[in-house]
Amino acid sequence: MGFALGGAMALSGAVLTVPAEAAPNADTPVATTQLNNINPVPVRYGWVGASGFQYALGNAGNFQWAEYPGVTPPAHAGPDDLATGTDVQNAGTSGPVTQKHRSTGTTATVTIPTGQTYRAASGWSVLTQDADGALHVLRAAADGTTADLAVTGLPSGARPTGTYATGGSVRRLAVTYTLDGTSSLGLVDLADGTFRTYVGGVGTEPSITFNDSWLVVNRKAIRVDSEPGTAPVAVSFPAKPLAVVGDQLLSGDPDFISSPDDEAVTATSLATGARRTVLADADGAFRATPDGGLLATAGATAGDFHVYRVLPAGDGDVSARPVFTVPPVRAKVDGLMVAGGELLMFGNATPTPGWDAAYAVPLDPTGKPTGIQARRSPFIGSSPCLGGDAACPQLEALGDGRFAYLYTAADGKESVHVTGLATDTYSTEPTGSSGGRIGTGTGRYVLYNGGTPATQKIADFPRGADGETALDRTRSAAAIWGQRLWTPGTTQGSVVAYDLKARRNVATVNTGAPCTPSEIQAVNTWLYWSCGSAGPAGVHDRATGRNITVPAGPSRLADGYLVREDRTTHELLLTDFHTGTATTRTAAVLPTVDQNTGGNTGRWAVDRFGGNVAYLTAQGQVAIVTAGVPTSPLAQMEAQTDAAAGPTTQDPWQPVWQLSKPSTWTLTLTDASGNVVRDLTGDSRAAAVRASWDGRRDDGNRVAGTYTWRLTAEARDGQGPDLVTTGTTTVN
């Protein structure tokens, strides 16, 4: 097994289900999505209050305003009611301080008297210090003047040291002072101007977190309403203190992250010491709010990143709910694949140049995204694009969750690489050729057309192992569907099917082509042929024997339809031939300026496994168009069901059935007496069923013998009957 370039990075992504604007005379997309940078956008907090908050995205940009959804803001406003100060924004530190109650618009002005200096502001209150070192609490009066309340209670000879901290309160403000060489900390009651010392020996840069119930300094905690003389108690918590919310100390934002478990907001009860995780994946910004809460940015991916508001709950705990969704940043898409209801976007979603990878988004049968993006391949240090390729990059989705691409070594020789089931490995098979192209491929088989020498190889990648060459032949028109290779026959218009497992020809079909086809494609019972770019071209239906004429030109075959791009008009044309008569419509009008060098897997892609069409928009998003063509019945294309030694928990039996479209499935195992011993269920990965059985029955026992398996697969799109197939396996 080969190992990919690059290292482990966090995933992120999202989908947008707002349809893109359709071009004139083109289909309306059912949805759009985008390749998102895997790192969430940093959030910077400005002012925070009881009705909303100010924020800026990234390291630059202006602050914007966000209101809390479903929250009734404070109705009363005025300096005579300190509680309403939780929604007050203060501006100015010299001269007048202007105050605005955000939810009602009420304003006030605090004039700083001559000889006093601004120190801090909380709610409607402004703390100042005069030339003698005394502290004052200022507030706007109803008549427009400023009320000046002298702070009392500081010990004689104490000198404030310059630390004036706000917290989760508009009634209190923290102040440090020195006396006889010792630094201590206390709280000013802003309602009456009284000061009380709570903790001594706090050092020069103490960590200060408080609300109206608790004060936490460094790693000592004390209740605000404790009796004078009460000593603070030691408190243990992980990472940094962020806020006191109710009776809980919230901590997070570790300096060193050793695992994803470190990226969390943890609540530690200051009453009982009990601890729990409030928010996982919290590695963003944090801000204590003046109403006794906390704002925290958290999320597993960039497409699922939110601002959460943490507030006290009625049972002494805290609750966190999202109040703002952080929009992801779009990355550039350099290639597209669609297979088995999965959209694979290829590009660099990291901050490191050259780290390309494939990111998958699941789609429903109409093409609408149903989940967030997830990286599905290793980081690829060198692009799989080839110089001068008209459809760069070359990517071939195999319908089993994997895709194939070419890698060129320093000597110019190419290897076929296959990946998609893991983010840290790939499988490889050398070709011995250079300047080649990937043809088609499905499941375990990939067709490679060599340039120099001009050989044609079928690379076989069973069950994700490293590849081997299943067939080496003279280059000609060819296509793979399942375990069959389709190539021109010896008579005009004939096409021969070669079984790659049986290693013999198994069918000859007369397509009606008036030439030896220069191109062949195969999907289910459909065989596409072309006599060249000028045509003619057609589709043969092996199920009915019909020959259907279709438009000429480079095309991509799907289940019952064909897609081609008009490079002059930029139309993406869909030809529906499932009824036996070809009808063509404009599925999309592509951007006039190529975002890639054009072509299938560059600007657009088609799902051959019962799916739809995707293309790049002028805005760099990916739009999905529903093909609107009935799919063929669910069919098995190839299977790998050989028994495994054992099997055991460490080495289970892992059969793979390559089907023609996505399904939900049940694998039933019965013993020699016909008793059901195990039922396994699941959803296909793209169009492949991948099961795993450790040889144990439902009761946990492991009994040697021959077991009959029965796979029942139901098409996810609901079209056609269930597929049922059976066989045997052994437990030894």
XYZ file of C-alpha atoms in Angstrom:
732
model
C 0.000 0.000 0.000
C 1.399 3.386 -0.940
C 1.409 6.333 1.410
C 0.265 9.777 0.361
C 2.058 13.063 0.640
C 1.024 15.547 3.301
C -0.130 15.281 6.880
C -3.263 15.169 8.953
C -5.399 18.281 8.888
C -8.818 19.118 10.243
C -11.725 18.746 7.873
C -14.310 21.343 7.174
C -16.958 21.992 4.685
C -20.582 22.797 3.982
C -23.254 22.735 1.350
C -25.449 25.479 0.010
C -28.885 24.367 -1.134
C -29.966 27.666 -2.674
C -30.349 26.994 -6.417
C -28.009 28.885 -8.687
C -29.540 31.242 -11.206
C -30.113 29.324 -14.436
C -28.865 30.647 -17.738
C -31.517 31.482 -20.368
C -33.037 28.360 -21.986
C -31.137 26.101 -19.602
C -32.265 23.854 -16.769
C -32.574 25.398 -13.346
C -30.043 23.809 -10.975
C -31.598 21.961 -8.074
C -28.804 23.164 -5.786
C -25.334 24.607 -5.597
C -22.472 23.722 -3.324
C -18.854 24.798 -3.045
C -15.433 23.614 -2.030
C -14.786 25.185 1.341
C -11.448 25.905 2.955
C -11.000 23.275 5.622
C -9.986 25.877 8.234
C -12.883 27.872 9.684
C -12.883 31.624 9.220
C -11.582 33.343 12.366
C -14.181 35.406 14.221
C -13.165 38.605 15.996
C -15.570 39.996 18.569
C -16.187 43.673 19.056
C -18.881 44.767 21.459
C -21.081 42.052 22.958
C -24.361 42.607 24.770
C -27.739 41.182 25.750
C -29.386 41.682 22.348
C -26.531 40.807 20.008
C -22.879 41.324 19.233
C -20.450 42.885 16.821
C -18.103 40.656 14.880
C -15.598 40.691 12.046
C -14.573 37.715 9.919
C -10.903 37.059 9.279
C -7.999 39.257 10.200
C -9.351 42.203 8.240
C -12.757 43.660 7.552
C -15.226 45.937 9.246
C -17.292 44.948 12.243
C -20.824 43.807 11.540
C -23.853 43.447 13.769
C -25.627 40.174 14.607
C -28.747 39.910 16.744
C -29.471 36.863 18.855
C -32.270 34.910 17.165
C -35.466 34.505 19.126
C -34.366 36.842 21.929
C -36.523 39.708 23.213
C -34.061 42.528 23.973
C -34.252 44.577 27.180
C -37.172 46.989 26.929
C -36.217 49.478 29.634
C -33.146 51.690 29.251
C -31.642 54.292 31.518
C -28.632 54.852 33.787
C -30.904 54.636 36.822
C -31.373 50.897 36.131
C -27.968 49.207 36.145
C -29.401 45.861 34.956
C -30.223 47.324 31.541
C -26.534 48.116 31.135
C -26.030 44.587 29.784
C -27.021 46.033 26.405
C -25.021 49.280 26.587
C -22.144 50.106 24.268
C -19.574 52.621 25.540
C -17.371 54.664 23.212
C -14.578 57.096 24.070
C -11.905 57.077 26.748
C -10.955 60.728 26.841
C -13.375 63.587 26.982
C -17.031 62.522 27.043
C -17.944 58.823 27.028
C -20.973 58.202 24.816
C -23.324 55.389 25.749
C -25.947 53.701 23.595
C -28.493 51.117 24.606
C -28.433 48.912 21.515
C -31.910 47.379 21.751
C -33.835 50.612 22.380
C -31.525 53.246 20.934
C -31.458 55.266 24.166
C -28.254 57.306 24.523
C -26.433 59.018 27.371
C -23.226 60.986 27.831
C -20.770 60.746 30.723
C -18.480 63.753 31.086
C -15.140 62.974 32.741
C -14.324 65.767 35.203
C -11.089 67.672 34.938
C -8.317 65.895 36.830
C -9.819 62.438 36.393
C -8.662 59.753 33.971
C -10.773 57.043 32.316
C -9.980 53.532 33.561
C -12.850 51.256 32.495
C -16.550 51.130 31.656
C -19.215 48.522 32.346
C -22.827 49.048 31.369
C -23.982 52.522 32.377
C -20.998 53.007 34.724
C -17.585 54.551 34.000
C -14.647 54.060 36.391
C -12.101 56.892 36.667
C -9.090 57.729 38.804
C -8.120 61.169 40.066
C -4.678 62.679 40.541
C -4.513 61.428 44.143
C -5.140 57.827 43.008
C -8.723 57.722 44.279
C -11.322 55.908 42.203
C -14.702 57.293 41.093
C -17.827 55.797 39.519
C -19.476 58.132 37.001
C -22.965 57.866 35.527
C -25.158 60.096 33.416
C -27.919 61.810 35.351
C -31.451 62.437 34.123
C -30.797 66.187 33.754
C -27.816 65.623 31.442
C -25.156 66.118 34.082
C -22.716 63.480 35.311
C -23.071 61.976 38.768
C -19.746 61.347 40.534
C -19.649 58.612 43.179
C -16.370 58.259 45.106
C -15.209 54.679 45.644
C -14.841 53.751 49.311
C -13.325 50.723 51.014
C -9.817 50.631 49.556
C -7.322 50.061 52.408
C -5.414 53.121 53.547
C -2.273 53.515 51.463
C -3.433 51.160 48.720
C -2.536 52.211 45.165
C -4.435 50.793 42.173
C -1.903 49.123 39.887
C -3.572 49.646 36.519
C -5.525 46.390 36.198
C -9.212 47.216 35.806
C -11.155 44.171 34.532
C -14.739 43.735 33.428
C -16.464 40.355 33.492
C -19.917 38.838 33.378
C -21.507 41.665 35.348
C -22.580 45.298 34.925
C -22.760 45.790 38.677
C -19.150 44.975 39.516
C -15.691 45.766 38.198
C -12.372 44.202 39.298
C -9.432 46.317 40.479
C -5.953 45.294 41.639
C -3.892 47.337 44.084
C -0.582 47.150 45.918
C -0.059 47.664 49.604
C 3.224 47.078 51.437
C 4.612 45.358 48.352
C 1.743 42.876 48.012
C -0.735 42.833 45.110
C -4.367 42.178 45.980
C -7.629 42.142 44.058
C -11.143 43.198 44.839
C -14.436 44.235 43.273
C -16.019 47.662 43.091
C -19.793 47.589 43.574
C -20.825 50.062 40.874
C -24.215 50.644 42.454
C -22.904 52.242 45.666
C -19.164 52.655 44.997
C -18.024 50.310 47.757
C -14.864 48.257 47.293
C -14.095 44.892 48.865
C -10.825 42.942 48.797
C -11.218 39.226 48.042
C -7.812 37.750 47.141
C -4.272 38.687 48.159
C -0.954 37.823 46.543
C -2.342 37.790 42.998
C 0.863 38.800 41.205
C 1.388 41.421 38.539
C -0.742 39.869 35.765
C -3.541 37.912 37.421
C -6.152 35.915 35.538
C -9.517 37.427 36.491
C -12.962 35.966 35.769
C -16.158 36.847 37.621
C -19.896 37.353 37.580
C -22.321 38.507 40.248
C -21.961 35.221 42.139
C -18.319 34.147 41.874
C -14.835 35.588 41.504
C -12.022 33.387 40.138
C -8.482 34.782 40.345
C -5.682 32.630 39.001
C -6.783 29.232 40.360
C -8.636 30.424 43.442
C -12.403 30.929 43.705
C -14.607 32.732 46.187
C -18.279 33.605 46.320
C -18.976 37.312 45.935
C -21.469 37.234 48.819
C -19.181 35.341 51.199
C -18.612 36.699 54.672
C -15.704 39.168 55.038
C -12.518 37.318 55.939
C -13.508 34.208 53.993
C -10.480 32.729 52.245
C -10.708 31.699 48.597
C -10.430 27.991 47.778
C -8.354 26.278 45.145
C -10.179 25.248 41.976
C -8.963 22.897 39.255
C -9.929 23.331 35.616
C -8.362 22.625 32.211
C -6.844 25.255 29.908
C -7.672 28.956 30.342
C -10.587 30.461 32.313
C -13.039 32.067 29.897
C -16.057 33.138 31.961
C -18.068 32.376 35.058
C -21.610 31.471 33.973
C -23.958 30.866 36.864
C -22.088 28.551 39.225
C -19.913 27.146 36.432
C -16.403 28.191 35.461
C -16.015 27.799 31.699
C -12.498 27.107 30.466
C -10.868 26.308 27.128
C -8.479 27.707 24.508
C -5.424 25.609 25.451
C -1.962 26.863 24.550
C -0.948 23.408 23.308
C -3.378 21.147 21.465
C -2.352 17.503 21.636
C -5.644 16.026 20.415
C -9.121 17.144 19.301
C -10.264 16.580 22.906
C -8.296 19.699 23.863
C -10.462 21.830 21.572
C -13.373 22.104 23.961
C -15.175 24.427 26.343
C -15.392 22.717 29.727
C -17.711 23.630 32.601
C -16.397 23.125 36.138
C -18.904 23.574 38.964
C -17.534 26.019 41.523
C -19.967 24.536 44.022
C -19.271 20.806 43.577
C -16.194 20.509 41.348
C -18.127 18.407 38.809
C -16.871 18.827 35.257
C -18.368 18.290 31.798
C -17.792 19.301 28.191
C -20.124 22.051 27.025
C -18.816 22.506 23.487
C -16.552 20.185 21.531
C -14.426 21.413 18.629
C -14.228 24.861 20.220
C -11.002 26.298 18.873
C -12.168 29.761 17.905
C -12.613 33.050 19.749
C -14.265 33.555 23.144
C -15.794 36.546 24.912
C -17.470 36.827 28.304
C -20.711 38.786 28.047
C -21.883 41.424 30.535
C -25.126 39.515 31.151
C -23.189 36.647 32.728
C -22.739 34.492 29.643
C -20.080 33.522 27.113
C -19.773 33.713 23.336
C -17.699 30.907 21.813
C -17.016 29.854 18.244
C -17.066 26.110 17.703
C -17.704 23.476 15.075
C -16.264 20.288 13.615
C -15.791 21.722 10.125
C -15.603 25.065 8.364
C -19.088 24.446 7.004
C -20.474 23.720 10.462
C -18.844 26.545 12.422
C -21.072 28.652 14.683
C -21.050 31.297 17.385
C -22.626 29.763 20.481
C -24.181 31.679 23.348
C -23.663 29.981 26.712
C -26.031 31.030 29.512
C -27.017 29.676 32.943
C -29.628 26.918 32.961
C -32.295 26.575 35.615
C -30.766 23.454 37.161
C -27.436 25.108 38.011
C -25.905 23.903 34.770
C -25.297 25.916 31.595
C -26.778 25.642 28.115
C -25.203 26.475 24.764
C -27.084 27.244 21.587
C -25.913 28.530 18.202
C -26.766 32.166 17.511
C -24.760 32.771 14.340
C -23.440 30.614 11.492
C -19.944 31.506 10.346
C -19.907 31.405 6.537
C -17.123 29.279 5.038
C -14.578 30.621 2.575
C -14.796 29.116 -0.892
C -11.736 27.376 -2.328
C -11.022 26.959 -6.026
C -12.359 23.800 -7.656
C -9.875 22.325 -10.133
C -11.777 19.187 -11.045
C -15.170 17.502 -10.718
C -16.437 13.939 -10.426
C -19.921 12.582 -9.748
C -20.521 8.894 -9.095
C -23.213 6.972 -7.268
C -24.798 10.029 -5.707
C -21.500 11.539 -4.548
C -20.013 14.797 -5.759
C -16.225 14.843 -5.575
C -14.611 18.279 -5.804
C -10.887 18.301 -6.443
C -8.767 21.242 -5.340
C -6.704 22.795 -2.589
C -8.788 23.650 0.465
C -5.772 24.154 2.735
C -3.513 27.155 3.360
C -0.536 25.163 1.997
C 0.113 25.560 -1.755
C 0.021 22.371 -3.796
C -1.955 20.267 -1.323
C -4.744 19.095 -3.612
C -7.293 16.500 -2.526
C -10.783 15.244 -3.336
C -13.637 16.355 -1.083
C -16.966 14.516 -1.191
C -20.492 15.850 -0.716
C -23.372 13.323 -0.644
C -26.327 14.003 -2.948
C -29.908 12.800 -2.904
C -31.443 11.230 -6.061
C -32.384 14.678 -7.409
C -28.862 16.012 -6.891
C -29.433 18.066 -3.750
C -26.610 17.958 -1.171
C -27.513 16.036 1.961
C -24.415 16.578 4.108
C -21.221 18.498 4.616
C -18.022 17.987 2.664
C -15.424 15.515 3.853
C -11.938 14.900 2.526
C -11.842 11.569 0.752
C -8.278 11.288 -0.466
C -4.729 11.957 0.672
C -3.194 15.336 0.000
C -1.581 15.085 -3.406
C 1.627 17.072 -3.552
C 1.781 17.210 -7.342
C -1.193 17.907 -9.579
C -2.504 15.007 -11.674
C -2.905 17.406 -14.594
C -0.870 16.711 -17.707
C 0.547 19.449 -19.915
C -1.752 20.305 -22.808
C -4.547 18.053 -21.572
C -7.894 19.305 -22.877
C -9.679 17.971 -19.804
C -7.281 18.680 -16.987
C -7.145 17.253 -14.408
C -7.713 13.638 -15.495
C -9.964 12.074 -12.897
C -12.133 8.987 -13.178
C -14.708 8.210 -10.499
C -15.039 4.433 -10.212
C -18.472 4.202 -8.598
C -17.256 2.477 -5.435
C -16.163 5.565 -3.508
C -12.758 5.646 -5.186
C -11.303 7.555 -8.102
C -8.312 7.114 -10.385
C -5.725 9.618 -11.558
C -2.276 9.595 -13.135
C 1.008 10.229 -11.377
C 4.151 11.057 -13.336
C 7.490 10.115 -11.769
C 10.786 11.951 -12.259
C 11.658 9.644 -15.173
C 8.448 10.631 -16.987
C 6.845 7.213 -16.508
C 3.268 7.172 -15.298
C 1.439 5.182 -12.670
C -2.286 4.790 -12.218
C -3.214 5.783 -8.676
C -6.510 4.899 -7.014
C -7.735 6.430 -3.750
C -10.917 7.583 -2.033
C -11.595 5.151 0.798
C -8.980 6.576 3.180
C -7.285 9.923 3.593
C -3.803 8.565 4.238
C -3.201 5.889 1.578
C -3.511 5.208 -2.110
C -3.018 2.188 -4.370
C -0.742 2.306 -7.380
C 0.114 0.361 -10.541
C 3.020 1.375 -12.825
C 2.274 1.597 -16.549
C 5.774 1.739 -17.995
C 4.533 4.395 -20.393
C 4.383 8.179 -20.532
C 2.113 10.836 -22.025
C -0.900 8.577 -21.517
C -4.541 9.086 -20.663
C -6.986 7.431 -18.311
C -9.852 5.879 -20.201
C -12.915 4.706 -18.322
C -13.062 2.587 -15.215
C -15.500 1.084 -12.733
C -14.928 -0.515 -9.360
C -11.637 -2.382 -9.343
C -10.691 -1.870 -13.014
C -9.129 1.208 -14.661
C -8.359 1.559 -18.380
C -5.069 3.276 -19.262
C -4.097 4.357 -22.783
C -0.338 4.793 -23.010
C 1.289 7.470 -25.105
C 4.873 6.235 -25.456
C 4.772 3.305 -25.930
C 1.175 3.281 -27.207
C -0.013 0.318 -25.187
C -3.338 -0.224 -23.476
C -3.461 -1.614 -19.964
C -6.205 -2.616 -17.590
C -5.082 -1.919 -14.017
C -6.808 -4.017 -11.366
C -7.223 -2.686 -7.805
C -9.110 -5.348 -5.802
C -10.458 -4.330 -2.393
C -8.181 -1.307 -2.168
C -4.919 -3.245 -2.444
C -2.040 -2.161 -4.641
C -2.781 -2.761 -8.279
C -1.720 -5.276 -10.852
C -2.007 -5.348 -14.621
C -4.990 -7.506 -15.548
C -4.510 -7.090 -19.307
C -1.893 -5.604 -21.612
C -2.975 -5.155 -25.222
C -2.601 -3.066 -28.364
C -4.281 0.296 -27.992
C -7.742 0.680 -29.558
C -11.137 2.130 -28.730
C -12.194 0.514 -25.457
C -14.472 0.876 -22.450
C -14.860 -0.874 -19.094
C -18.127 -1.519 -17.332
C -17.917 -3.843 -14.377
C -15.653 -6.781 -15.214
C -16.146 -6.485 -18.966
C -13.880 -4.750 -21.452
C -15.613 -3.618 -24.653
C -13.480 -3.276 -27.809
C -14.118 -3.219 -31.609
C -14.774 -6.594 -33.207
C -13.431 -7.966 -36.464
C -16.456 -6.902 -38.520
C -17.709 -3.391 -39.187
C -19.789 -2.055 -36.330
C -19.264 -5.046 -34.059
C -18.134 -4.711 -30.454
C -16.754 -7.558 -28.376
C -17.045 -8.040 -24.601
C -14.024 -9.555 -22.869
C -14.522 -10.867 -19.311
C -11.526 -9.740 -17.255
C -12.060 -12.507 -14.687
C -12.833 -15.394 -17.043
C -10.142 -14.057 -19.434
C -12.165 -14.772 -22.552
C -14.615 -13.136 -24.937
C -18.187 -13.571 -23.741
C -20.303 -11.561 -26.205
C -20.286 -9.902 -29.621
C -22.741 -7.099 -30.334
C -23.595 -5.493 -33.672
C -24.017 -1.794 -32.901
C -24.981 -0.807 -36.434
C -22.012 1.551 -36.671
C -20.907 2.141 -40.286
C -17.255 2.042 -39.192
C -14.828 0.493 -36.808
C -15.619 2.679 -33.774
C -12.913 5.125 -32.801
C -14.546 5.547 -29.392
C -16.600 3.212 -27.237
C -18.339 3.857 -23.908
C -20.418 1.444 -21.844
C -22.976 2.004 -19.071
C -25.372 -0.767 -18.030
C -26.948 -2.106 -21.253
C -25.992 1.004 -23.247
C -23.075 0.965 -25.702
C -22.006 4.286 -27.215
C -19.924 4.338 -30.397
C -18.491 7.082 -32.554
C -16.824 7.168 -35.966
C -14.845 10.282 -35.013
C -15.460 13.866 -33.919
C -17.498 14.533 -37.090
C -19.626 11.433 -36.543
C -21.756 9.602 -37.080
C -22.395 8.390 -33.534
C -24.966 6.202 -31.894
C -26.054 4.189 -28.883
C -26.917 0.498 -28.953
C -29.304 -0.835 -26.319
C -28.275 -4.405 -25.534
C -31.510 -4.965 -23.622
C -33.761 -4.352 -26.639
C -31.375 -4.539 -29.583
C -32.242 -0.971 -30.634
C -29.739 1.254 -32.433
C -30.226 4.956 -31.646
C -28.616 7.814 -33.538
C -27.199 10.557 -31.285
C -25.360 13.816 -32.034
C -21.664 13.604 -32.846
C -18.875 15.202 -30.850
C -16.939 14.401 -27.657
C -19.525 13.121 -25.207
C -19.863 11.354 -21.882
C -22.284 8.435 -21.598
C -24.535 8.023 -18.570
C -27.522 5.804 -17.750
C -29.978 6.607 -20.541
C -28.469 9.900 -21.604
C -25.403 11.568 -23.059
C -23.754 14.905 -22.175
C -21.486 16.967 -24.394
C -20.113 20.502 -24.312
C -20.401 22.895 -27.242
C -17.114 24.787 -26.982
C -18.432 27.542 -29.248
C -21.733 28.352 -27.514
C -20.568 27.047 -24.089
C -23.785 25.051 -23.801
C -23.797 21.816 -21.854
C -26.130 19.643 -23.921
C -27.984 16.626 -22.517
C -29.311 14.058 -25.000
C -31.978 11.726 -23.574
C -32.233 8.509 -25.593
C -33.812 6.097 -23.092
C -37.062 5.862 -25.126
C -35.221 4.865 -28.307
C -35.368 8.371 -29.789
C -32.742 10.992 -29.012
C -33.922 14.384 -27.752
C -31.471 17.121 -26.749
C -31.866 20.021 -24.329
C -29.530 22.625 -22.827
C -28.713 21.520 -19.302
C -26.519 24.559 -18.584
C -24.633 27.423 -20.150
C -21.071 27.295 -18.885
C -18.909 30.355 -18.171
C -17.411 31.853 -21.304
C -14.017 31.998 -19.616
C -12.688 28.565 -18.765
C -11.909 28.098 -15.110
C -9.929 25.024 -16.093
C -8.820 23.916 -19.523
C -12.298 22.534 -20.088
C -13.981 19.209 -20.609
C -15.361 16.395 -18.522
C -13.877 16.328 -14.963
C -12.647 19.878 -15.507
C -15.680 22.144 -15.970
C -18.404 19.512 -15.715
C -19.025 15.897 -14.756
C -21.680 13.219 -15.234
C -22.787 10.498 -12.824
C -22.716 7.229 -14.810
C -24.107 5.350 -11.800
C -27.730 6.452 -11.928
C -27.124 10.101 -11.118
C -27.064 13.610 -12.421
C -24.866 16.368 -13.894
C -22.593 18.877 -12.136
C -20.802 21.911 -13.538
C -18.762 24.904 -12.419
C -20.455 28.291 -12.364
C -18.887 31.647 -13.143
C -18.774 32.255 -9.357
C -16.672 29.141 -8.783
C -19.483 27.166 -7.193
C -20.708 23.764 -8.341
C -24.273 23.557 -9.642
C -26.183 20.285 -9.944
C -28.810 19.646 -12.625
C -31.241 16.747 -12.379
C -30.907 14.574 -15.470
C -34.609 13.711 -15.415
C -34.000 10.346 -17.113
C -35.353 7.080 -15.614
C -32.563 4.866 -14.355
C -31.991 1.245 -15.311
C -32.872 -1.526 -12.845
C -30.308 -2.162 -10.124
C -27.722 -4.642 -11.378
C -24.538 -6.313 -10.191
C -21.501 -5.385 -12.294
C -18.819 -7.291 -10.395
C -18.346 -8.944 -7.002
C -15.511 -10.004 -4.704
C -16.950 -12.567 -2.290
C -14.085 -15.014 -1.735
C -14.058 -16.370 1.807
C -11.503 -14.983 4.235
C -9.331 -17.153 6.451
C -11.055 -17.344 9.806
C -12.695 -14.851 9.601
C -11.850 -12.980 12.799
C -12.545 -9.606 14.355
C -9.106 -8.463 13.246
C -9.426 -10.010 9.764
C -13.119 -10.174 8.900
C -14.729 -11.366 5.702
C -15.140 -8.182 3.653
C -17.078 -8.858 0.466
C -17.625 -6.136 -2.125
C -20.460 -6.009 -4.616
C -20.125 -3.390 -7.340
C -23.649 -2.358 -8.298
C -24.924 -0.024 -10.980
C -26.404 2.635 -8.694
C -26.696 3.504 -4.976
C -28.679 1.239 -2.681
C -29.568 0.337 0.849
C -28.790 -3.290 1.575
C -29.220 -6.235 3.902
C -26.805 -9.157 4.017
C -28.384 -12.223 5.640
C -26.235 -15.169 6.735
C -27.816 -18.557 7.387
C -26.317 -21.827 8.616
C -26.634 -25.275 7.061
C -29.991 -25.771 8.782
C -31.419 -22.599 7.274
C -31.322 -20.630 10.518
C -30.524 -16.927 10.220
C -27.389 -16.316 12.282
C -26.630 -12.714 11.375
C -28.204 -9.762 9.547
C -25.936 -6.940 8.404
C -27.363 -3.726 6.971
C -26.026 -0.541 5.476
C -25.957 2.011 2.689
C -23.708 1.602 -0.310
C -20.526 3.630 -0.672
C -21.379 5.327 -3.959
C -22.741 2.277 -5.852
C -20.681 -0.389 -4.056
C -21.861 -2.577 -1.189
C -19.080 -3.140 1.328
C -19.914 -5.481 4.202
C -17.826 -6.900 7.038
C -18.458 -10.105 9.029
C -16.214 -11.443 11.777
C -17.695 -14.952 11.573
C -19.729 -14.549 14.728
C -23.439 -15.143 15.110
C -25.866 -12.763 16.773
C -25.224 -14.507 20.110
C -21.473 -13.820 19.808
C -20.549 -17.460 19.237
C -18.320 -18.523 16.396
C -19.205 -21.861 14.815
C -17.169 -23.368 11.972
C -19.003 -24.376 8.833
C -20.387 -23.250 5.501
C -22.834 -20.356 5.560
C -25.161 -19.123 2.854
C -25.271 -15.401 2.284
C -28.125 -13.516 0.658
C -27.669 -9.902 -0.397
C -30.848 -7.868 -0.878
C -30.234 -4.386 -2.268
C -32.939 -1.757 -2.732
C -32.282 1.049 -5.204
C -31.996 4.342 -3.348
C -33.868 6.186 -6.099
C -36.821 3.774 -5.750
C -36.731 2.844 -9.427
C -36.835 -0.822 -10.344
C -37.037 -4.046 -8.348
C -34.713 -5.072 -5.559
C -31.553 -6.920 -6.477
C -31.123 -10.311 -4.798
C -27.980 -12.423 -5.094
C -26.732 -15.391 -3.076
C -23.614 -17.430 -2.430
C -21.661 -19.177 0.302
C -18.754 -18.451 2.586
C -16.994 -20.448 5.280
C -15.961 -20.092 8.891
C -13.013 -22.291 9.846
